[in-house]
Coordinates of C-alpha atoms in Angstrom, one line a residue:
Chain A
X1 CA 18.5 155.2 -56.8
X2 CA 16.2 153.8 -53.7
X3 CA 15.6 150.3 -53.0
X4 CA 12.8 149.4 -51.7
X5 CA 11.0 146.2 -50.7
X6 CA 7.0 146.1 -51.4
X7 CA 6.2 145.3 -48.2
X8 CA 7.7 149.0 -46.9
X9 CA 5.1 150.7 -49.1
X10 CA 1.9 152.1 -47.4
X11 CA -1.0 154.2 -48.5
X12 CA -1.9 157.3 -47.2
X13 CA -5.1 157.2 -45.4
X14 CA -6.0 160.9 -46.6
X15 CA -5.1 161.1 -49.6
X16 CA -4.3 157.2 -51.2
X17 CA -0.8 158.5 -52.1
X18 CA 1.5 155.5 -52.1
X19 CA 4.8 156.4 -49.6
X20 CA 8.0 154.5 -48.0
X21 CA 7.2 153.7 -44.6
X22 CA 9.7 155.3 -42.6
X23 CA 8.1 154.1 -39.2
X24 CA 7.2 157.0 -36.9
X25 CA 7.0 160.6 -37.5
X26 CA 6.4 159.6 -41.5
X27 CA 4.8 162.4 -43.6
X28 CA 2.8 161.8 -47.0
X29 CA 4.7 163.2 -49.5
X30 CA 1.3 164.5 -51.5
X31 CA -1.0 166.0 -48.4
X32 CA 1.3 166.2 -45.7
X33 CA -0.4 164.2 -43.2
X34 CA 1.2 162.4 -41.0
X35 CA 1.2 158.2 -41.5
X36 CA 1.2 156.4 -38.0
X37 CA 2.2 153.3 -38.0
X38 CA 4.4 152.5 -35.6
X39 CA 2.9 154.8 -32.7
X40 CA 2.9 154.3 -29.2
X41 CA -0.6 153.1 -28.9
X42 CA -1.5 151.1 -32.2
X43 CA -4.6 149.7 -31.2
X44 CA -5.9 151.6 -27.6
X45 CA -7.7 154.5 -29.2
X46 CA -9.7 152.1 -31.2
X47 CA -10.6 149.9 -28.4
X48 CA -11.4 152.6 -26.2
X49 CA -14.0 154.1 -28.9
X50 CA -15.0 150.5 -29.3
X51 CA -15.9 149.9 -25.7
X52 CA -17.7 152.9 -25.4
X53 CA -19.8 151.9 -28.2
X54 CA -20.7 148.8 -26.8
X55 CA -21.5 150.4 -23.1
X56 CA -23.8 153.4 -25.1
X57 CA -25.5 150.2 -27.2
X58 CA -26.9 148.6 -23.8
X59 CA -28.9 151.5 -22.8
X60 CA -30.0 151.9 -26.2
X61 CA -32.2 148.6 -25.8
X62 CA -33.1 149.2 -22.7
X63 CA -34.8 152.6 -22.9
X64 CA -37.4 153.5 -24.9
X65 CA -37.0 154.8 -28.5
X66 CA -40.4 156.0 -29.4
X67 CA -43.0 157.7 -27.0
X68 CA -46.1 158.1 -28.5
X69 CA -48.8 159.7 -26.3
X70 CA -52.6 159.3 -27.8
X71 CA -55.5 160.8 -26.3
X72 CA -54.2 161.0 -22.7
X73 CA -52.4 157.5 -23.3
X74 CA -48.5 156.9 -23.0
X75 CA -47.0 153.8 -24.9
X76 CA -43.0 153.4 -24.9
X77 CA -41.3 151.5 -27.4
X78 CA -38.0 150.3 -27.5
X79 CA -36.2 149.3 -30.7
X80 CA -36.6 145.4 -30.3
X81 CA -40.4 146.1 -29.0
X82 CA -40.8 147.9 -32.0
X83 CA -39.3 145.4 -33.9
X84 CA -41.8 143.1 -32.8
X85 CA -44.6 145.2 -33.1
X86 CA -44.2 145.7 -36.7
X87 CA -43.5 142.4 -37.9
X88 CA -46.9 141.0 -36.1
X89 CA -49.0 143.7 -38.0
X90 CA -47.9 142.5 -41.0
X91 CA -45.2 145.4 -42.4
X92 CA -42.1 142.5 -42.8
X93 CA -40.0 145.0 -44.9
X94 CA -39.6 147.4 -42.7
X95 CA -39.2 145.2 -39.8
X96 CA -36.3 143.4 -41.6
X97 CA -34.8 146.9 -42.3
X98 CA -35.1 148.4 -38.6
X99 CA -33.7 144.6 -38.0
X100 CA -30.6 144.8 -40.3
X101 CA -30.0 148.4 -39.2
X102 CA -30.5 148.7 -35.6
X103 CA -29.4 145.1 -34.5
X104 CA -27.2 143.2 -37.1
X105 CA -25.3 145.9 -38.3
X106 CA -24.4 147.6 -34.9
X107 CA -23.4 143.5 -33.8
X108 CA -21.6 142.8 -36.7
X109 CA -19.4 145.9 -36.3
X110 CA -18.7 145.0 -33.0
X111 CA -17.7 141.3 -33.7
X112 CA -15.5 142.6 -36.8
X113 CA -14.1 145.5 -35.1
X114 CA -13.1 143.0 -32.1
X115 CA -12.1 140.1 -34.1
X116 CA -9.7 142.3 -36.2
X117 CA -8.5 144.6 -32.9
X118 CA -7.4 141.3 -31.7
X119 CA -5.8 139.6 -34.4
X120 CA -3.5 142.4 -35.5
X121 CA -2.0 142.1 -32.0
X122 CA -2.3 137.7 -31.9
X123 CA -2.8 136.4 -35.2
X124 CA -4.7 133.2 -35.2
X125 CA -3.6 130.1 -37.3
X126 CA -6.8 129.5 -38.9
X127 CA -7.7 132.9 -40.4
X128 CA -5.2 133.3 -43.2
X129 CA -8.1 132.9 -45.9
X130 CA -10.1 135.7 -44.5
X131 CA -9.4 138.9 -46.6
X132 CA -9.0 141.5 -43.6
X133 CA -9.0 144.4 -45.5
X134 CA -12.4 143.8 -47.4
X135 CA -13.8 142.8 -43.9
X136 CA -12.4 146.2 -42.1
X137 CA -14.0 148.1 -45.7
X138 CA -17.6 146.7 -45.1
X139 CA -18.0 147.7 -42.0
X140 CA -16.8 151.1 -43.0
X141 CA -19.4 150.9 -45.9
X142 CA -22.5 149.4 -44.0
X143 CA -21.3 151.4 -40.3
X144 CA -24.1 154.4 -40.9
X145 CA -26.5 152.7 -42.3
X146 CA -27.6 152.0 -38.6
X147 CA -28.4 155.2 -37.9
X148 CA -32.0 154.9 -40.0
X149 CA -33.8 154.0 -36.5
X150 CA -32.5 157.4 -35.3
X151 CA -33.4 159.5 -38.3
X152 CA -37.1 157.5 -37.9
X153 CA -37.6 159.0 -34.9
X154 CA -36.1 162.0 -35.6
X155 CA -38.8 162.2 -38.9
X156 CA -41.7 160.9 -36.6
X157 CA -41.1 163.1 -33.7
X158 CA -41.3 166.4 -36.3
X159 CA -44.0 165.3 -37.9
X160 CA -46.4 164.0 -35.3
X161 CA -47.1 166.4 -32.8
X162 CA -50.7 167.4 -32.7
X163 CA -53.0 168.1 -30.0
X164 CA -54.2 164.6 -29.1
X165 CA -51.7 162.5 -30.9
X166 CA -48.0 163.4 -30.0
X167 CA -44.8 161.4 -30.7
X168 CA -41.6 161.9 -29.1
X169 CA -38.1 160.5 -28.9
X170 CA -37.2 158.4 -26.0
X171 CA -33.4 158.6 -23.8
X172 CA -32.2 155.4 -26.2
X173 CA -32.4 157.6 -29.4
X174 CA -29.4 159.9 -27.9
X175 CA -27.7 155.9 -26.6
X176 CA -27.9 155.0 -29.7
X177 CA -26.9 158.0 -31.8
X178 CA -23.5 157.8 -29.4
X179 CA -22.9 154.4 -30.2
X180 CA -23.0 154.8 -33.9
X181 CA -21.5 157.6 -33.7
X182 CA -18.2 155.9 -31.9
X183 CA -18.6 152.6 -33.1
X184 CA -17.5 155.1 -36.8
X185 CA -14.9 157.0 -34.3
X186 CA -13.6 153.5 -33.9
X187 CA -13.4 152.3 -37.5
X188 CA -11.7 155.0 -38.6
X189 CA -9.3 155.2 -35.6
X190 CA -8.2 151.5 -36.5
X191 CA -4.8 151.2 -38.1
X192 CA -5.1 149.4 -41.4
X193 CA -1.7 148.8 -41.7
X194 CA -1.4 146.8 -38.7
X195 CA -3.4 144.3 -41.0
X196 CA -0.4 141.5 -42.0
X197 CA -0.7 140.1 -45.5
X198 CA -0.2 136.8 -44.5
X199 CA -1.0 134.6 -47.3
Chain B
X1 CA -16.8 151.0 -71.1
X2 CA -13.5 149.4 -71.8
X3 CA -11.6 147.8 -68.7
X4 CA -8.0 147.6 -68.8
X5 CA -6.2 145.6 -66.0
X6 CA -2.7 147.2 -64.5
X7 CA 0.6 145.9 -64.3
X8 CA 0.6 143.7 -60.9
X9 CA 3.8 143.9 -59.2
X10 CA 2.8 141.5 -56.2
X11 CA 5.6 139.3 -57.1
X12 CA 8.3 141.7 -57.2
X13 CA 9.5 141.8 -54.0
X14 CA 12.0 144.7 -54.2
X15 CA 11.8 147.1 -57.0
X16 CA 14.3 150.4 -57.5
X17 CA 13.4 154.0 -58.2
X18 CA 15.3 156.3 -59.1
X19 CA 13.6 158.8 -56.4
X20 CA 10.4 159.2 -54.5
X21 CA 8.7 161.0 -57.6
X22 CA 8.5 157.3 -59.2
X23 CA 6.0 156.5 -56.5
X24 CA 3.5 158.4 -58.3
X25 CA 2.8 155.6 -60.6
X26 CA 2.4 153.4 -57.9
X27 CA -1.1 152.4 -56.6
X28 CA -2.4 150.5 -53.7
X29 CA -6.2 149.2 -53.8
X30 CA -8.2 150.6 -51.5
X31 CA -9.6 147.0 -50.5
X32 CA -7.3 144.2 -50.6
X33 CA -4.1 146.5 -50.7
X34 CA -3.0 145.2 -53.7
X35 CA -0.2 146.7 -55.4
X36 CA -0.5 148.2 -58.9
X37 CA 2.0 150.2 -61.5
X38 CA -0.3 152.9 -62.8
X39 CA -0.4 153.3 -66.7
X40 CA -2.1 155.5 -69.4
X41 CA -5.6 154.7 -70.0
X42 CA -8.0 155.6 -73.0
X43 CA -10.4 158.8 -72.2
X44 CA -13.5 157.7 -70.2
X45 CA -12.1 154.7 -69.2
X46 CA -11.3 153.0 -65.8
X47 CA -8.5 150.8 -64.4
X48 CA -9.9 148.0 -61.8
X49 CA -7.7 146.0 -59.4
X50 CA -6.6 142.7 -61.3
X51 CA -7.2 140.8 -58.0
X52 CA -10.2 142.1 -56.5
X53 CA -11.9 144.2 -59.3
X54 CA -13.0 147.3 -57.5
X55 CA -12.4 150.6 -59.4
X56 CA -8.7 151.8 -59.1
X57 CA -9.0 155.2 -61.2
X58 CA -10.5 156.8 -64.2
X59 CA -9.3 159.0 -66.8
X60 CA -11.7 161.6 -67.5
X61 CA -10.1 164.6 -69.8
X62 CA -12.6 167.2 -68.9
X63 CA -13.1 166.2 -65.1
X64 CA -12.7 169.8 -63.6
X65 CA -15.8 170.4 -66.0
X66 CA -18.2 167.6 -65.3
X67 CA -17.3 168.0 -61.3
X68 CA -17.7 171.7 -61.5
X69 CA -21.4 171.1 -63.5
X70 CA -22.3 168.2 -60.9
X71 CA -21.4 169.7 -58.0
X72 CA -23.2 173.2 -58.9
X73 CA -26.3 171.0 -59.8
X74 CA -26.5 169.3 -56.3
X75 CA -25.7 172.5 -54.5
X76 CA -29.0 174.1 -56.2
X77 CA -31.0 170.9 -55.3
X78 CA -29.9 171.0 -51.9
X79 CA -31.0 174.0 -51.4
X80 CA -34.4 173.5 -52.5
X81 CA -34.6 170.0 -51.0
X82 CA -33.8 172.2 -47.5
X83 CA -36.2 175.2 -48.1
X84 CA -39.4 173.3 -48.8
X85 CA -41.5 170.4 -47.4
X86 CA -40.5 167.0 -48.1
X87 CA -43.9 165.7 -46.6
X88 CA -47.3 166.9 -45.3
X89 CA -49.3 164.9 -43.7
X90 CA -53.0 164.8 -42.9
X91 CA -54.3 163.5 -39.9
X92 CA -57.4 163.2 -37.4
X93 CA -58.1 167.2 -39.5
X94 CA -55.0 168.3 -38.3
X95 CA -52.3 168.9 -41.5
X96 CA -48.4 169.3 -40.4
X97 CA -45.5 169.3 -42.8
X98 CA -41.7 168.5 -42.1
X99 CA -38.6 170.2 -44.1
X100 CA -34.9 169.0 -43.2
X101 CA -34.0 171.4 -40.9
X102 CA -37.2 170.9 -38.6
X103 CA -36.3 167.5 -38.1
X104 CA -33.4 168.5 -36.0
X105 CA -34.2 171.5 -34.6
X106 CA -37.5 169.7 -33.4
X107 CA -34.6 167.3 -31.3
X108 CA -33.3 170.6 -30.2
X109 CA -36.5 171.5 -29.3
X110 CA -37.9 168.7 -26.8
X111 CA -34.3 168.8 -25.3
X112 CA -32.2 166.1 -27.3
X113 CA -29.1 168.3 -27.8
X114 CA -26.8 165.2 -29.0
X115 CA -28.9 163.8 -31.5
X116 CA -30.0 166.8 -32.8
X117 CA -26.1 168.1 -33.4
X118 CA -25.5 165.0 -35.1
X119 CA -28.4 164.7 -37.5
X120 CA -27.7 168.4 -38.3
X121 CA -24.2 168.0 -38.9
X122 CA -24.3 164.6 -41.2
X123 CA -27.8 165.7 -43.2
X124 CA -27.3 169.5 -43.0
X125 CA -23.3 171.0 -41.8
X126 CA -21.3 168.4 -44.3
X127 CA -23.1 168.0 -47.6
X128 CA -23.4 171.6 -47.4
X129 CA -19.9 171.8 -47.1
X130 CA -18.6 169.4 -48.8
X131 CA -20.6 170.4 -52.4
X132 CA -19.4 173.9 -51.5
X133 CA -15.7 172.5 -51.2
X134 CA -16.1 171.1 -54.5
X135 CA -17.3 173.7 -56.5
X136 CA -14.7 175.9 -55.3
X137 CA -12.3 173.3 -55.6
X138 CA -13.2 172.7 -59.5
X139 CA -12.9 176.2 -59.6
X140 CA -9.1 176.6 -58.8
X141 CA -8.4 173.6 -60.8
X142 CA -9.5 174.9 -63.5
X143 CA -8.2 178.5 -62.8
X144 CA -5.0 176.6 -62.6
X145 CA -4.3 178.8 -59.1
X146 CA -4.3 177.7 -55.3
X147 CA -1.8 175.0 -55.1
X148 CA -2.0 175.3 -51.2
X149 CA -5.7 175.8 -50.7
X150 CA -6.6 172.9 -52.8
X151 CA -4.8 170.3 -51.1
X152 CA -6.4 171.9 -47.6
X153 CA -9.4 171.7 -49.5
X154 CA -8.8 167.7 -50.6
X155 CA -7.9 167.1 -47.1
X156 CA -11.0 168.6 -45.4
X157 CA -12.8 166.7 -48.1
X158 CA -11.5 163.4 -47.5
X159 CA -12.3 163.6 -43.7
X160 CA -15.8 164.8 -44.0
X161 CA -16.4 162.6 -46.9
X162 CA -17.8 159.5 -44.3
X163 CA -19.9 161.6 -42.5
X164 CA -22.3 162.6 -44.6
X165 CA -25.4 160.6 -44.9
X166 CA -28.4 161.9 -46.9
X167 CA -28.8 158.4 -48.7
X168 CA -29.8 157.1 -45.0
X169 CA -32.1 160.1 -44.5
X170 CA -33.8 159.0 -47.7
X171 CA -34.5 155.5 -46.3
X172 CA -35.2 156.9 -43.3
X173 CA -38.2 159.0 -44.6
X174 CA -39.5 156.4 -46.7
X175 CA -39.5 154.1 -43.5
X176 CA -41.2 156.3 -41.4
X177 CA -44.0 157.1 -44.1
X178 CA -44.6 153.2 -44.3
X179 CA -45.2 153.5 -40.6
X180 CA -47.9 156.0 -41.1
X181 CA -49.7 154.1 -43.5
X182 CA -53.5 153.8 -42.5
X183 CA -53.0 156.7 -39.7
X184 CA -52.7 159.4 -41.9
X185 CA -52.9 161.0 -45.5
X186 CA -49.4 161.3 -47.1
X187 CA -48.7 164.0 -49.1
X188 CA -44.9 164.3 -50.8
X189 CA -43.5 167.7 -51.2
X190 CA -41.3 169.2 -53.6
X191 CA -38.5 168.6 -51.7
X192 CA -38.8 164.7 -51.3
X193 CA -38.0 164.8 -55.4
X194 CA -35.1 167.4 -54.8
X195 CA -33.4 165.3 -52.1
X196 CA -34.3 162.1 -54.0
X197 CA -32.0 163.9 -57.1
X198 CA -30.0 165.4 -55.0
X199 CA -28.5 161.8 -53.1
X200 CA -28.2 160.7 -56.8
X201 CA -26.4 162.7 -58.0
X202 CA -24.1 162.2 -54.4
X203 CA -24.2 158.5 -55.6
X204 CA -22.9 158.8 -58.8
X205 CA -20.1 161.5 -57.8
X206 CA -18.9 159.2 -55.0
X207 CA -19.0 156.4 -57.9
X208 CA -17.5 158.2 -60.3
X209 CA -15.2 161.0 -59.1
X210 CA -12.9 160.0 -56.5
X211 CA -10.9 161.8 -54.3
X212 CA -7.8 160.4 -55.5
X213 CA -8.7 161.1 -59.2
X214 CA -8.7 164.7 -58.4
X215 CA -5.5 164.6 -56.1
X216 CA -3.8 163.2 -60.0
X217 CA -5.2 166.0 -61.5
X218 CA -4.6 168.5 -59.5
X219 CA -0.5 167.0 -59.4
X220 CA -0.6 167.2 -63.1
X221 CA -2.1 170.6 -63.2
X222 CA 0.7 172.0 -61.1
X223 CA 3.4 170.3 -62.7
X224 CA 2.7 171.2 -66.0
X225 CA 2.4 175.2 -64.4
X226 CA 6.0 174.8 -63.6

């Protein structure tokens, strides 16, 4: 016969198998893997996947994404600029998608990834009736969806490359590519558990 | 489809089992981390979290079957969503067509190694893999044999599982083709329809059969064996 109190129960993050936390060096009982929660660093590796992020997201607005040369002619476009560009000539859907992708969901990630990074270690007063877990899941669920500005280019710069008309991708595609690709390095290196229940 | 709600034990606070086994019928929610006793449910059904809602698991009698038939059926559409063009255009006389794999080895190509690694391992490396996984992972379970190689096989699953993002690539090419609108003649190839099947059929597998619906069947299939 075990005792055990509910609040010692976690959830394998590989395989969803329910175990005893044992604190460090715990094992799921199903896959094998191994359960951190009370490691060394709980919340470093995140941050530092986080940070880089946010650097390789700078560039990626400055630079060009798209360089189209026509007849001779070399235009560079970066994501905001192209942003811009499409909305004026009329095509508001895809604007607001290259918007949601490339700017809001990148932002959001950020903001939720740092909001929750600091509030497992200093848990705020006023933030008991936000449901941390569903937060920490949408930005799992929404995280790729920014990379449609790079697969864009990528599509454009295949397609288009004639004699006169050529398109090619600019230094921010590989910025940006980096910084979704740690900003999801970073979501999935956050601990969960270190999310309190406290309501 | 009939919804039945689980047992919620929030308000237990210490419960006793009579060994670890009894954890089994224990199950968190994978978004509010809700706790939940697990119990028998009606073939074809699904158990949802009594606080949240989302979808805690199914029963499915004949689940090797229908994962071994899906998972064949979006290997073969894969394959011919890769091999032939998913648009041509037309423009200024010049025609030029695009399959999957030139749009990264095109980034490879104009010196874009990092991009072009990525986009060929989320659109090309992992669904590859991780349909091939699955059919040979239906295939022990319903051999009954590899009781080792299928959870290796579950594991690698569940970690390539996020990186895989054909839906996006969808968008993506049906973004980029509005932007050509009024430049060129659009033309969509046989492969557009394949990969359009191809990320539904992803959709409803990911909907439908979880990971951790397979992980219980592949501990029942063992245990009965012994």
């Amino acid at each position: 016969m075990i005792e055990v109190d509910e609040k010692d129960l976690i959830r394998c993050p590989v395989c969803e198998a329910v175990n005893i936390d044992r604190g460090r060096d715990n094992r799921c009982r199903r896959c094998g893997s191994p359960i951190y929660r009370y490691t060394h660093f709980k919340t470093e590796k995140s941050w530092a996947y986080l940070i880089t992020a946010i650097i390789a997201y700078v560039p990626a607005n400055l630079y060009p994404m798209l360089v189209t040369t026509q007849f001779g002619k070399t235009e560079e476009s970066t994501i905001v600029g192209g942003i811009i560009v499409m909305w004026e000539s009329g095509s508001y859907p895809i604007a607001a998608v290259i918007f949601f992708a490339s700017i809001l969901v990148p932002i959001m990630k950020f903001l939720i990834l740092v909001y929750l990074l600091i509030n497992v270690k200093y848990p705020m007063g006023k933030d008991k009736k936000i449901n941390k877990h569903k937060l920490y899941y949408m930005t799992e669920v929404v995280g790729p969806w920014s990379m449609i500005d790079v697969f864009v280019v990528a599509i454009l710069a295949a397609l288009i490359h004639m004699h006169n008309v050529e398109i090619i991708a600019g230094t921010a595609a590989t910025a940006f590519a980096l910084s979704v690709f740690f900003t999801l390095l970073a979501a999935q290196a956050f601990d969960e558990s270190l999310i309190k229940e406290n309501h | 489809m009939a919804f039945r709600y689980l047992i919620y034990l929030v308000t237990i606070i210490a419960m006793k089992l009579e060994n670890e086994d009894a954890l089994d019928h224990l199950i968190i929610c994978d978004q509010c981390r809700t706790l939940h006793e697990e119990i028998p449910i009606e073939d074809g059904t699904k158990a949802c979290c009594i606080k949240c809602g989302n979808v805690l698991y199914r029963y499915d009698s004949r689940l090797t079957d229908h994962g071994l038939a899906l998972s064949l059926t979006a290997l073969i559409f894969f394959a011919v969503a890769n091999f032939f063009p998913i648009v041509q255009i037309e423009m200024l006389g010049n025609e030029q067509f695009i399959t999957i794999p030139m749009t990264f080895l095109s980034l490879f190509e104009n010196g874009f190694y990092f991009v072009g690694l990525m986009c060929a391992v989320v659109l090309f490396l992992f669904p590859l893999t991780i349909f091939a996984l699955l059919v040979l992972l239906f295939l022990l379970l319903k051999l009954k044999k590899g009781e080792e190689l299928s959870r290796s096989l579950l594991i690698g699953l569940s970690f390539m599982k996020p990186w895989s993002m054909n839906d996006i690539f969808l968008i993506s090419i049906l973004v980029a083709l509005v932007k050509l609108i009024g430049y060129a003649q659009i033309h969509m190839g046989i492969a557009f329809w394949a990969l359009v099947v191809f990320v539904l059929l992803d959709i409803y597998m990911t909907k439908h059969i979880h990971l951790k619906d397979i992980w219980m069947l592949r501990e029942q299939i063992f245990m009965e064996k012994e």
